[in-house]
Amino acid sequence: TSYEQRLAWLQAQGITGIYNYGSQPKAGLQLLGIGYCGVVLLAARQGQPVALKLRRWDAPQASLQREAEALSAANRVAVGPRLMGHSADILIMDYCPGPGLMQWLETERPGLDRVWPVLHSLLDQAFRLDQSGWDHGDLRCVTEHVRVWGDRPRIIDFSRASQDRRPANVTTLVQGIWIGTAIAATLQRQYPSTSLAQGAAPHRQPLIQHLRQYKLAPSDNTYQVLLNFLKP
C-alpha cells in the first residue's frame, strides 16, 4: 500500500497524531522500536496513547496478518499488548510504557518481594502461551521483548510467533532469564544465595533437569514443579 493509503486508513481508525518519541532514532525521528519487519511509533487515538507498528517497505513478510493472528491468540490468554485494529501493513496496539526487564532490574534494584511476582507473572504468561499452541519465538532475548510498568510485565513483539513449531515459551524464557545471559548474571549478583541465582554454573544442572521434564511433558504438574523450584 502507498503512504497515502496508510495515512487514510490510520485516519479512519481514529488516529489523530503521531509523536516523535522513543529511544530508537531513525531518519530524524525517535521511535519506540525498530525491527526487521517493522517500526513502532507512539500515536494518539481518541485521546489515548497507542503503539503503531508499520510494516517496513523492505520487510520480508508481504503483510502483518500473521503477527495480528498471533497477537489476537495471545490476547485470548491475557498475554501481550491488546490488539485494537490491523490492516495488512499496520497494527494498532496498547502502548506498553516502562523499561525493559534488564533496565528495570538495574535501576529499580527491587527486593525479592517485588522481583519474584514479576518473574512469576512472566512465567505464567509463557505457560499460557504454551497451552494456547503458539510459540513466541524470541523469548530467549527477553531483554528486548518484555516491558515492566508498575511492577507489571508485558511480553511484546509477536513478529516471529508461530503455530507451526512446538511451543517452547516456558523453556526459552527460563533460559533467557536464568541461564548464561546478562539478566542471569544480574540476578546472581543482586540475589546471591537465593533460588533466583539457580542459573549460576555450579548449580545449573538441577534447573536444566526440571526444564527437560517440562519440555518432555508440558502440563500443569510439571510447570508447578518448575515454578516451585525457582520460587525464592
PDB file of C-alpha atoms in Angstrom:
ATOM      1  CA  THR A   1       0.000   0.000   0.000  1.00  0.00           C
ATOM      2  CA  SER A   2       1.082   3.567  -0.601  1.00  0.00           C
ATOM      3  CA  TYR A   3       1.872   6.182   2.011  1.00  0.00           C
ATOM      4  CA  GLU A   4      -1.428   7.903   1.195  1.00  0.00           C
ATOM      5  CA  GLN A   5      -3.393   4.667   1.675  1.00  0.00           C
ATOM      6  CA  ARG A   6      -1.746   4.033   5.036  1.00  0.00           C
ATOM      7  CA  LEU A   7      -2.486   7.568   6.167  1.00  0.00           C
ATOM      8  CA  ALA A   8      -6.136   7.307   5.091  1.00  0.00           C
ATOM      9  CA  TRP A   9      -6.522   4.005   6.951  1.00  0.00           C
ATOM     10  CA  LEU A  10      -4.991   5.461  10.128  1.00  0.00           C
ATOM     11  CA  GLN A  11      -7.324   8.442   9.981  1.00  0.00           C
ATOM     12  CA  ALA A  12     -10.305   6.111   9.509  1.00  0.00           C
ATOM     13  CA  GLN A  13      -9.195   4.227  12.646  1.00  0.00           C
ATOM     14  CA  GLY A  14      -9.248   7.415  14.713  1.00  0.00           C
ATOM     15  CA  ILE A  15      -5.513   8.099  14.814  1.00  0.00           C
ATOM     16  CA  THR A  16      -5.155  11.838  15.394  1.00  0.00           C
ATOM     17  CA  GLY A  17      -1.411  12.236  15.794  1.00  0.00           C
ATOM     18  CA  ILE A  18       1.962  10.517  15.728  1.00  0.00           C
ATOM     19  CA  TYR A  19       4.625  11.529  18.236  1.00  0.00           C
ATOM     20  CA  ASN A  20       8.350  11.979  17.778  1.00  0.00           C
ATOM     21  CA  TYR A  21       9.047   9.887  20.873  1.00  0.00           C
ATOM     22  CA  GLY A  22      11.084   6.839  21.785  1.00  0.00           C
ATOM     23  CA  SER A  23      14.589   5.568  22.385  1.00  0.00           C
ATOM     24  CA  GLN A  24      15.300   4.409  18.823  1.00  0.00           C
ATOM     25  CA  PRO A  25      16.446   7.048  16.282  1.00  0.00           C
ATOM     26  CA  LYS A  26      15.556   6.566  12.625  1.00  0.00           C
ATOM     27  CA  ALA A  27      15.569   9.087   9.759  1.00  0.00           C
ATOM     28  CA  GLY A  28      15.466  12.041  12.134  1.00  0.00           C
ATOM     29  CA  LEU A  29      12.646  10.596  14.247  1.00  0.00           C
ATOM     30  CA  GLN A  30      12.555   8.948  17.669  1.00  0.00           C
ATOM     31  CA  LEU A  31      10.716   5.615  17.558  1.00  0.00           C
ATOM     32  CA  LEU A  32       9.554   3.146  20.213  1.00  0.00           C
ATOM     33  CA  GLY A  33      11.149   0.261  18.361  1.00  0.00           C
ATOM     34  CA  ILE A  34      12.806  -0.865  15.137  1.00  0.00           C
ATOM     35  CA  GLY A  35      12.649  -4.464  13.948  1.00  0.00           C
ATOM     36  CA  TYR A  36      13.475  -6.450  10.850  1.00  0.00           C
ATOM     37  CA  CYS A  37       9.865  -6.312   9.648  1.00  0.00           C
ATOM     38  CA  GLY A  38       8.505  -3.075  11.097  1.00  0.00           C
ATOM     39  CA  VAL A  39       8.904   0.103  13.110  1.00  0.00           C
ATOM     40  CA  VAL A  40       6.850   1.030  16.176  1.00  0.00           C
ATOM     41  CA  LEU A  41       5.698   4.586  16.854  1.00  0.00           C
ATOM     42  CA  LEU A  42       3.759   6.293  19.626  1.00  0.00           C
ATOM     43  CA  ALA A  43       0.439   7.743  18.439  1.00  0.00           C
ATOM     44  CA  ALA A  44      -2.819   9.180  19.774  1.00  0.00           C
ATOM     45  CA  ARG A  45      -6.235   7.568  19.313  1.00  0.00           C
ATOM     46  CA  GLN A  46      -9.350   9.020  20.919  1.00  0.00           C
ATOM     47  CA  GLY A  47      -7.121  10.958  23.299  1.00  0.00           C
ATOM     48  CA  GLN A  48      -5.212   7.875  24.454  1.00  0.00           C
ATOM     49  CA  PRO A  49      -1.649   6.797  23.653  1.00  0.00           C
ATOM     50  CA  VAL A  50      -1.351   3.754  21.397  1.00  0.00           C
ATOM     51  CA  ALA A  51       1.501   1.964  19.663  1.00  0.00           C
ATOM     52  CA  LEU A  52       1.510   1.699  15.877  1.00  0.00           C
ATOM     53  CA  LYS A  53       3.544  -0.969  14.131  1.00  0.00           C
ATOM     54  CA  LEU A  54       4.134  -0.130  10.472  1.00  0.00           C
ATOM     55  CA  ARG A  55       5.447  -2.779   8.108  1.00  0.00           C
ATOM     56  CA  ARG A  56       8.734  -1.750   6.576  1.00  0.00           C
ATOM     57  CA  TRP A  57       8.775  -1.354   2.810  1.00  0.00           C
ATOM     58  CA  ASP A  58      11.738  -3.781   2.693  1.00  0.00           C
ATOM     59  CA  ALA A  59      10.200  -6.309   5.114  1.00  0.00           C
ATOM     60  CA  PRO A  60      10.482  -9.995   4.154  1.00  0.00           C
ATOM     61  CA  GLN A  61       6.795 -10.517   5.000  1.00  0.00           C
ATOM     62  CA  ALA A  62       4.183  -9.419   2.499  1.00  0.00           C
ATOM     63  CA  SER A  63       1.882  -8.381   5.358  1.00  0.00           C
ATOM     64  CA  LEU A  64       1.464  -8.263   9.147  1.00  0.00           C
ATOM     65  CA  GLN A  65      -1.545 -10.588   9.049  1.00  0.00           C
ATOM     66  CA  ARG A  66       0.285 -13.495  10.687  1.00  0.00           C
ATOM     67  CA  GLU A  67       1.505 -11.290  13.532  1.00  0.00           C
ATOM     68  CA  ALA A  68      -2.018  -9.942  14.034  1.00  0.00           C
ATOM     69  CA  GLU A  69      -3.314 -13.523  14.311  1.00  0.00           C
ATOM     70  CA  ALA A  70      -0.590 -14.380  16.836  1.00  0.00           C
ATOM     71  CA  LEU A  71      -1.266 -11.297  18.942  1.00  0.00           C
ATOM     72  CA  SER A  72      -5.023 -11.966  18.881  1.00  0.00           C
ATOM     73  CA  ALA A  73      -4.369 -15.510  20.109  1.00  0.00           C
ATOM     74  CA  ALA A  74      -2.066 -14.177  22.845  1.00  0.00           C
ATOM     75  CA  ASN A  75      -4.721 -11.669  23.905  1.00  0.00           C
ATOM     76  CA  ARG A  76      -7.213 -14.523  24.341  1.00  0.00           C
ATOM     77  CA  VAL A  77      -4.970 -15.917  27.097  1.00  0.00           C
ATOM     78  CA  ALA A  78      -4.272 -12.448  28.568  1.00  0.00           C
ATOM     79  CA  VAL A  79      -0.793 -12.046  27.081  1.00  0.00           C
ATOM     80  CA  GLY A  80       0.696  -9.191  25.077  1.00  0.00           C
ATOM     81  CA  PRO A  81      -0.430  -5.668  24.270  1.00  0.00           C
ATOM     82  CA  ARG A  82      -4.105  -5.517  23.285  1.00  0.00           C
ATOM     83  CA  LEU A  83      -4.629  -5.511  19.535  1.00  0.00           C
ATOM     84  CA  MET A  84      -7.067  -2.704  18.707  1.00  0.00           C
ATOM     85  CA  GLY A  85      -7.068  -2.913  14.930  1.00  0.00           C
ATOM     86  CA  HIS A  86      -4.964  -4.025  11.995  1.00  0.00           C
ATOM     87  CA  SER A  87      -4.518  -3.941   8.260  1.00  0.00           C
ATOM     88  CA  ALA A  88      -2.027  -5.743   6.058  1.00  0.00           C
ATOM     89  CA  ASP A  89       0.605  -3.135   6.885  1.00  0.00           C
ATOM     90  CA  ILE A  90      -0.310  -1.687  10.296  1.00  0.00           C
ATOM     91  CA  LEU A  91      -1.071  -2.904  13.814  1.00  0.00           C
ATOM     92  CA  ILE A  92      -2.725  -0.648  16.403  1.00  0.00           C
ATOM     93  CA  MET A  93      -1.933  -1.830  19.924  1.00  0.00           C
ATOM     94  CA  ASP A  94      -1.959  -0.794  23.552  1.00  0.00           C
ATOM     95  CA  TYR A  95       1.073   1.306  24.337  1.00  0.00           C
ATOM     96  CA  CYS A  96       3.291  -0.558  26.813  1.00  0.00           C
ATOM     97  CA  PRO A  97       5.391   2.041  28.645  1.00  0.00           C
ATOM     98  CA  GLY A  98       8.132   1.211  31.061  1.00  0.00           C
ATOM     99  CA  PRO A  99      11.694  -0.051  30.823  1.00  0.00           C
ATOM    100  CA  GLY A 100      12.852  -3.417  29.615  1.00  0.00           C
ATOM    101  CA  LEU A 101      13.353  -6.147  32.198  1.00  0.00           C
ATOM    102  CA  MET A 102      17.121  -5.656  32.463  1.00  0.00           C
ATOM    103  CA  GLN A 103      16.831  -1.889  32.869  1.00  0.00           C
ATOM    104  CA  TRP A 104      14.090  -2.363  35.471  1.00  0.00           C
ATOM    105  CA  LEU A 105      16.294  -4.735  37.481  1.00  0.00           C
ATOM    106  CA  GLU A 106      19.305  -2.434  37.330  1.00  0.00           C
ATOM    107  CA  THR A 107      17.559   0.881  38.025  1.00  0.00           C
ATOM    108  CA  GLU A 108      14.885  -0.245  40.479  1.00  0.00           C
ATOM    109  CA  ARG A 109      17.016  -2.907  42.213  1.00  0.00           C
ATOM    110  CA  PRO A 110      13.780  -4.441  43.519  1.00  0.00           C
ATOM    111  CA  GLY A 111      13.715  -6.663  46.577  1.00  0.00           C
ATOM    112  CA  LEU A 112      12.613 -10.287  46.384  1.00  0.00           C
ATOM    113  CA  ASP A 113       9.090  -9.229  47.340  1.00  0.00           C
ATOM    114  CA  ARG A 114       8.894  -7.266  44.068  1.00  0.00           C
ATOM    115  CA  VAL A 115      11.100  -9.174  41.658  1.00  0.00           C
ATOM    116  CA  TRP A 116       9.582 -12.626  42.169  1.00  0.00           C
ATOM    117  CA  PRO A 117       5.979 -11.556  41.376  1.00  0.00           C
ATOM    118  CA  VAL A 118       7.254 -10.006  38.124  1.00  0.00           C
ATOM    119  CA  LEU A 119       9.163 -13.155  37.140  1.00  0.00           C
ATOM    120  CA  HIS A 120       6.254 -15.355  38.255  1.00  0.00           C
ATOM    121  CA  SER A 121       3.869 -13.346  36.083  1.00  0.00           C
ATOM    122  CA  LEU A 122       6.170 -13.729  33.074  1.00  0.00           C
ATOM    123  CA  LEU A 123       6.399 -17.478  33.612  1.00  0.00           C
ATOM    124  CA  ASP A 124       2.614 -17.730  33.873  1.00  0.00           C
ATOM    125  CA  GLN A 125       2.241 -15.772  30.634  1.00  0.00           C
ATOM    126  CA  ALA A 126       4.705 -18.087  28.902  1.00  0.00           C
ATOM    127  CA  PHE A 127       2.844 -21.143  30.207  1.00  0.00           C
ATOM    128  CA  ARG A 128      -0.471 -19.812  28.903  1.00  0.00           C
ATOM    129  CA  LEU A 129       1.152 -19.273  25.508  1.00  0.00           C
ATOM    130  CA  ASP A 130       2.431 -22.851  25.570  1.00  0.00           C
ATOM    131  CA  GLN A 131      -1.054 -24.102  26.336  1.00  0.00           C
ATOM    132  CA  SER A 132      -2.514 -21.980  23.510  1.00  0.00           C
ATOM    133  CA  GLY A 133      -0.313 -23.703  20.928  1.00  0.00           C
ATOM    134  CA  TRP A 134       1.600 -20.572  19.915  1.00  0.00           C
ATOM    135  CA  ASP A 135       5.367 -20.150  20.220  1.00  0.00           C
ATOM    136  CA  HIS A 136       6.541 -16.546  20.647  1.00  0.00           C
ATOM    137  CA  GLY A 137       9.870 -17.360  19.043  1.00  0.00           C
ATOM    138  CA  ASP A 138      12.025 -14.706  20.715  1.00  0.00           C
ATOM    139  CA  LEU A 139      11.735 -15.152  24.484  1.00  0.00           C
ATOM    140  CA  ARG A 140      15.357 -16.184  24.813  1.00  0.00           C
ATOM    141  CA  CYS A 141      16.045 -12.481  24.079  1.00  0.00           C
ATOM    142  CA  VAL A 142      13.872 -11.433  26.994  1.00  0.00           C
ATOM    143  CA  THR A 143      15.637  -8.079  27.374  1.00  0.00           C
ATOM    144  CA  GLU A 144      14.113  -6.978  24.055  1.00  0.00           C
ATOM    145  CA  HIS A 145      10.656  -8.459  24.455  1.00  0.00           C
ATOM    146  CA  VAL A 146       9.430  -7.559  27.945  1.00  0.00           C
ATOM    147  CA  ARG A 147       8.359  -4.204  29.353  1.00  0.00           C
ATOM    148  CA  VAL A 148       7.736  -3.602  33.067  1.00  0.00           C
ATOM    149  CA  TRP A 149       5.384  -0.851  34.212  1.00  0.00           C
ATOM    150  CA  GLY A 150       4.108  -0.569  37.768  1.00  0.00           C
ATOM    151  CA  ASP A 151       5.725  -3.940  38.512  1.00  0.00           C
ATOM    152  CA  ARG A 152       3.520  -5.493  35.811  1.00  0.00           C
ATOM    153  CA  PRO A 153       5.446  -7.193  32.994  1.00  0.00           C
ATOM    154  CA  ARG A 154       4.178  -7.408  29.418  1.00  0.00           C
ATOM    155  CA  ILE A 155       5.531  -9.654  26.676  1.00  0.00           C
ATOM    156  CA  ILE A 156       5.711  -7.742  23.394  1.00  0.00           C
ATOM    157  CA  ASP A 157       6.623  -8.237  19.705  1.00  0.00           C
ATOM    158  CA  PHE A 158       4.980 -11.312  18.216  1.00  0.00           C
ATOM    159  CA  SER A 159       6.604 -10.892  14.790  1.00  0.00           C
ATOM    160  CA  ARG A 160       8.251 -14.335  14.952  1.00  0.00           C
ATOM    161  CA  ALA A 161       5.346 -16.128  16.636  1.00  0.00           C
ATOM    162  CA  SER A 162       4.113 -19.331  15.033  1.00  0.00           C
ATOM    163  CA  GLN A 163       1.777 -22.283  15.432  1.00  0.00           C
ATOM    164  CA  ASP A 164       3.920 -24.315  13.061  1.00  0.00           C
ATOM    165  CA  ARG A 165       6.508 -25.315  15.658  1.00  0.00           C
ATOM    166  CA  ARG A 166       6.209 -26.842  19.093  1.00  0.00           C
ATOM    167  CA  PRO A 167       5.657 -24.118  21.720  1.00  0.00           C
ATOM    168  CA  ALA A 168       8.748 -23.575  23.853  1.00  0.00           C
ATOM    169  CA  ASN A 169       7.830 -20.360  25.629  1.00  0.00           C
ATOM    170  CA  VAL A 170       8.472 -21.503  29.202  1.00  0.00           C
ATOM    171  CA  THR A 171      11.756 -23.233  28.408  1.00  0.00           C
ATOM    172  CA  THR A 172      13.161 -20.359  26.334  1.00  0.00           C
ATOM    173  CA  LEU A 173      12.001 -17.767  28.879  1.00  0.00           C
ATOM    174  CA  VAL A 174      13.672 -19.638  31.744  1.00  0.00           C
ATOM    175  CA  GLN A 175      16.857 -19.939  29.694  1.00  0.00           C
ATOM    176  CA  GLY A 176      16.706 -16.228  28.848  1.00  0.00           C
ATOM    177  CA  ILE A 177      16.283 -15.205  32.480  1.00  0.00           C
ATOM    178  CA  TRP A 178      18.357 -17.774  34.349  1.00  0.00           C
ATOM    179  CA  ILE A 179      20.975 -19.398  32.121  1.00  0.00           C
ATOM    180  CA  GLY A 180      24.025 -17.744  30.589  1.00  0.00           C
ATOM    181  CA  THR A 181      22.558 -14.310  29.857  1.00  0.00           C
ATOM    182  CA  ALA A 182      23.116 -10.773  31.101  1.00  0.00           C
ATOM    183  CA  ILE A 183      19.890 -10.978  33.106  1.00  0.00           C
ATOM    184  CA  ALA A 184      21.059 -14.242  34.685  1.00  0.00           C
ATOM    185  CA  ALA A 185      24.301 -12.543  35.745  1.00  0.00           C
ATOM    186  CA  THR A 186      22.322  -9.631  37.201  1.00  0.00           C
ATOM    187  CA  LEU A 187      20.101 -11.983  39.216  1.00  0.00           C
ATOM    188  CA  GLN A 188      23.151 -13.857  40.506  1.00  0.00           C
ATOM    189  CA  ARG A 189      24.811 -10.593  41.511  1.00  0.00           C
ATOM    190  CA  GLN A 190      21.774  -8.947  43.114  1.00  0.00           C
ATOM    191  CA  TYR A 191      20.188 -12.032  44.711  1.00  0.00           C
ATOM    192  CA  PRO A 192      23.041 -14.394  45.640  1.00  0.00           C
ATOM    193  CA  SER A 193      22.246 -17.441  47.748  1.00  0.00           C
ATOM    194  CA  THR A 194      18.606 -17.409  46.588  1.00  0.00           C
ATOM    195  CA  SER A 195      16.790 -19.546  44.046  1.00  0.00           C
ATOM    196  CA  LEU A 196      16.980 -16.607  41.629  1.00  0.00           C
ATOM    197  CA  ALA A 197      20.677 -17.458  41.246  1.00  0.00           C
ATOM    198  CA  GLN A 198      19.907 -21.064  40.218  1.00  0.00           C
ATOM    199  CA  GLY A 199      21.369 -20.485  36.759  1.00  0.00           C
ATOM    200  CA  ALA A 200      24.902 -19.995  38.094  1.00  0.00           C
ATOM    201  CA  ALA A 201      27.203 -22.604  36.583  1.00  0.00           C
ATOM    202  CA  PRO A 202      27.821 -24.671  39.762  1.00  0.00           C
ATOM    203  CA  HIS A 203      24.075 -25.007  40.444  1.00  0.00           C
ATOM    204  CA  ARG A 204      22.676 -25.147  36.905  1.00  0.00           C
ATOM    205  CA  GLN A 205      22.126 -28.890  36.456  1.00  0.00           C
ATOM    206  CA  PRO A 206      19.019 -29.262  38.678  1.00  0.00           C
ATOM    207  CA  LEU A 207      17.347 -26.372  36.826  1.00  0.00           C
ATOM    208  CA  ILE A 208      18.163 -27.929  33.456  1.00  0.00           C
ATOM    209  CA  GLN A 209      16.695 -31.222  34.666  1.00  0.00           C
ATOM    210  CA  HIS A 210      13.419 -29.544  35.633  1.00  0.00           C
ATOM    211  CA  LEU A 211      13.324 -27.831  32.237  1.00  0.00           C
ATOM    212  CA  ARG A 212      13.817 -31.170  30.496  1.00  0.00           C
ATOM    213  CA  GLN A 213      10.952 -32.706  32.446  1.00  0.00           C
ATOM    214  CA  TYR A 214       8.675 -29.828  31.478  1.00  0.00           C
ATOM    215  CA  LYS A 215       9.777 -29.969  27.833  1.00  0.00           C
ATOM    216  CA  LEU A 216       9.080 -33.714  27.670  1.00  0.00           C
ATOM    217  CA  ALA A 217       5.615 -33.374  29.201  1.00  0.00           C
ATOM    218  CA  PRO A 218       4.364 -29.781  29.439  1.00  0.00           C
ATOM    219  CA  SER A 219       1.473 -29.795  31.893  1.00  0.00           C
ATOM    220  CA  ASP A 220       0.134 -28.031  34.962  1.00  0.00           C
ATOM    221  CA  ASN A 221       2.014 -30.528  37.110  1.00  0.00           C
ATOM    222  CA  THR A 222       5.466 -30.216  35.514  1.00  0.00           C
ATOM    223  CA  TYR A 223       5.045 -26.449  35.325  1.00  0.00           C
ATOM    224  CA  GLN A 224       4.239 -26.213  39.037  1.00  0.00           C
ATOM    225  CA  VAL A 225       7.269 -28.351  39.889  1.00  0.00           C
ATOM    226  CA  LEU A 226       9.480 -25.986  37.879  1.00  0.00           C
ATOM    227  CA  LEU A 227       7.823 -22.937  39.423  1.00  0.00           C
ATOM    228  CA  ASN A 228       8.305 -24.253  42.963  1.00  0.00           C
ATOM    229  CA  PHE A 229      11.971 -24.923  42.205  1.00  0.00           C
ATOM    230  CA  LEU A 230      12.514 -21.328  41.061  1.00  0.00           C
ATOM    231  CA  LYS A 231      10.449 -19.647  43.769  1.00  0.00           C
ATOM    232  CA  PRO A 232      12.542 -17.854  46.427  1.00  0.00           C
TER     233      PRO A 232
END
